[in-house]
Amino acid sequence: MLTASAAMFLVAAGYAALCAAKPFGPCRTCKGTGLRELRRAVKVCRRCHGSRYRLRIGRRLWNTWHRTRTAGTKPNRHGTENAA
């Protein structure tokens, strides 16, 4: 039980470090090429818009949490913090 918990913690910590160091990963839809091959045509990937990279899920969650926390702790126009 302790080994499994430690392994899960190490995996989560490793993914958090990866999201901090490299927030963008290759697009899974186009496999990092930026193009989608259809039957008779080649089009720009709709998911990454041809940039070949997408924001990682963990980084997207972090950005959302950070934006929400920052907006919730900003002082209001009267100069006092929001009441909890």
PDB file of N, CA and C in Angstrom, residues 1 3-6 10 12 26 28-29 31 34 36 39 45 47 54-55 61 64 66 68-69 81 83:
ATOM      1  N   MET A   1       0.826  -1.193   0.000  1.00  0.00           N
ATOM      2  CA  MET A   1       0.000   0.000   0.000  1.00  0.00           C
ATOM      3  C   MET A   1       0.869   1.256   0.000  1.00  0.00           C
ATOM      4  N   THR A   3       3.957   1.447  -0.952  1.00  0.00           N
ATOM      5  CA  THR A   3       4.718   1.499  -2.200  1.00  0.00           C
ATOM      6  C   THR A   3       3.862   2.078  -3.327  1.00  0.00           C
ATOM      7  N   ALA A   4       2.609   1.661  -3.390  1.00  0.00           N
ATOM      8  CA  ALA A   4       1.721   2.169  -4.434  1.00  0.00           C
ATOM      9  C   ALA A   4       1.471   3.669  -4.249  1.00  0.00           C
ATOM     10  N   SER A   5       1.305   4.101  -3.001  1.00  0.00           N
ATOM     11  CA  SER A   5       1.087   5.526  -2.736  1.00  0.00           C
ATOM     12  C   SER A   5       2.324   6.343  -3.108  1.00  0.00           C
ATOM     13  N   ALA A   6       3.489   5.820  -2.780  1.00  0.00           N
ATOM     14  CA  ALA A   6       4.739   6.515  -3.123  1.00  0.00           C
ATOM     15  C   ALA A   6       4.919   6.579  -4.632  1.00  0.00           C
ATOM     16  N   LEU A  10       5.163   9.951  -6.881  1.00  0.00           N
ATOM     17  CA  LEU A  10       6.294  10.224  -7.773  1.00  0.00           C
ATOM     18  C   LEU A  10       5.834  10.499  -9.202  1.00  0.00           C
ATOM     19  N   ALA A  12       2.870  11.728 -10.093  1.00  0.00           N
ATOM     20  CA  ALA A  12       2.214  13.041 -10.090  1.00  0.00           C
ATOM     21  C   ALA A  12       3.239  14.168 -10.000  1.00  0.00           C
ATOM     22  N   PRO A  26       3.458  17.666 -27.982  1.00  0.00           N
ATOM     23  CA  PRO A  26       3.048  17.495 -29.380  1.00  0.00           C
ATOM     24  C   PRO A  26       1.560  17.190 -29.488  1.00  0.00           C
ATOM     25  N   ARG A  28      -1.717  15.410 -30.396  1.00  0.00           N
ATOM     26  CA  ARG A  28      -2.006  13.991 -30.591  1.00  0.00           C
ATOM     27  C   ARG A  28      -2.777  13.748 -31.876  1.00  0.00           C
ATOM     28  N   THR A  29      -3.535  14.710 -32.337  1.00  0.00           N
ATOM     29  CA  THR A  29      -4.345  14.515 -33.531  1.00  0.00           C
ATOM     30  C   THR A  29      -3.472  14.398 -34.778  1.00  0.00           C
ATOM     31  N   LYS A  31      -0.090  14.206 -34.635  1.00  0.00           N
ATOM     32  CA  LYS A  31       1.185  13.595 -34.232  1.00  0.00           C
ATOM     33  C   LYS A  31       2.352  14.566 -34.388  1.00  0.00           C
ATOM     34  N   GLY A  34       1.304  19.119 -37.664  1.00  0.00           N
ATOM     35  CA  GLY A  34       0.567  20.337 -37.968  1.00  0.00           C
ATOM     36  C   GLY A  34      -0.396  20.177 -39.123  1.00  0.00           C
ATOM     37  N   ARG A  36      -3.258  17.447 -41.240  1.00  0.00           N
ATOM     38  CA  ARG A  36      -4.094  16.250 -41.230  1.00  0.00           C
ATOM     39  C   ARG A  36      -4.198  15.753 -42.654  1.00  0.00           C
ATOM     40  N   ARG A  39      -8.544  11.913 -47.282  1.00  0.00           N
ATOM     41  CA  ARG A  39      -8.490  10.992 -48.426  1.00  0.00           C
ATOM     42  C   ARG A  39      -7.787  11.601 -49.639  1.00  0.00           C
ATOM     43  N   CYS A  45      -4.214  21.088 -39.194  1.00  0.00           N
ATOM     44  CA  CYS A  45      -4.849  20.416 -38.058  1.00  0.00           C
ATOM     45  C   CYS A  45      -5.775  21.380 -37.324  1.00  0.00           C
ATOM     46  N   ARG A  47      -7.022  20.962 -34.317  1.00  0.00           N
ATOM     47  CA  ARG A  47      -6.765  20.991 -32.874  1.00  0.00           C
ATOM     48  C   ARG A  47      -5.634  21.951 -32.512  1.00  0.00           C
ATOM     49  N   ARG A  54       0.307  21.524 -28.386  1.00  0.00           N
ATOM     50  CA  ARG A  54      -0.879  21.837 -27.595  1.00  0.00           C
ATOM     51  C   ARG A  54      -0.459  21.989 -26.139  1.00  0.00           C
ATOM     52  N   LEU A  55      -1.188  22.810 -25.404  1.00  0.00           N
ATOM     53  CA  LEU A  55      -0.936  22.984 -23.983  1.00  0.00           C
ATOM     54  C   LEU A  55      -1.309  21.697 -23.259  1.00  0.00           C
ATOM     55  N   LEU A  61      -4.915  22.923 -16.362  1.00  0.00           N
ATOM     56  CA  LEU A  61      -5.536  22.915 -15.031  1.00  0.00           C
ATOM     57  C   LEU A  61      -4.849  23.912 -14.102  1.00  0.00           C
ATOM     58  N   THR A  64      -5.859  27.490 -15.033  1.00  0.00           N
ATOM     59  CA  THR A  64      -7.228  27.779 -14.600  1.00  0.00           C
ATOM     60  C   THR A  64      -7.275  28.028 -13.099  1.00  0.00           C
ATOM     61  N   HIS A  66      -4.815  28.973 -11.133  1.00  0.00           N
ATOM     62  CA  HIS A  66      -4.080  30.197 -10.817  1.00  0.00           C
ATOM     63  C   HIS A  66      -4.909  31.439 -11.157  1.00  0.00           C
ATOM     64  N   THR A  68      -8.205  31.644 -11.330  1.00  0.00           N
ATOM     65  CA  THR A  68      -9.319  31.718 -10.398  1.00  0.00           C
ATOM     66  C   THR A  68      -8.861  32.230  -9.043  1.00  0.00           C
ATOM     67  N   ARG A  69      -7.740  31.738  -8.567  1.00  0.00           N
ATOM     68  CA  ARG A  69      -7.214  32.163  -7.272  1.00  0.00           C
ATOM     69  C   ARG A  69      -6.820  33.634  -7.296  1.00  0.00           C
ATOM     70  N   GLU A  81      -9.992  43.369   0.872  1.00  0.00           N
ATOM     71  CA  GLU A  81     -10.069  42.090   0.187  1.00  0.00           C
ATOM     72  C   GLU A  81     -11.479  41.534   0.244  1.00  0.00           C
ATOM     73  N   ALA A  83     -14.501  39.251   1.064  1.00  0.00           N
ATOM     74  CA  ALA A  83     -14.839  38.455   2.256  1.00  0.00           C
ATOM     75  C   ALA A  83     -15.111  37.025   1.830  1.00  0.00           C
TER      76      ALA A  83
END
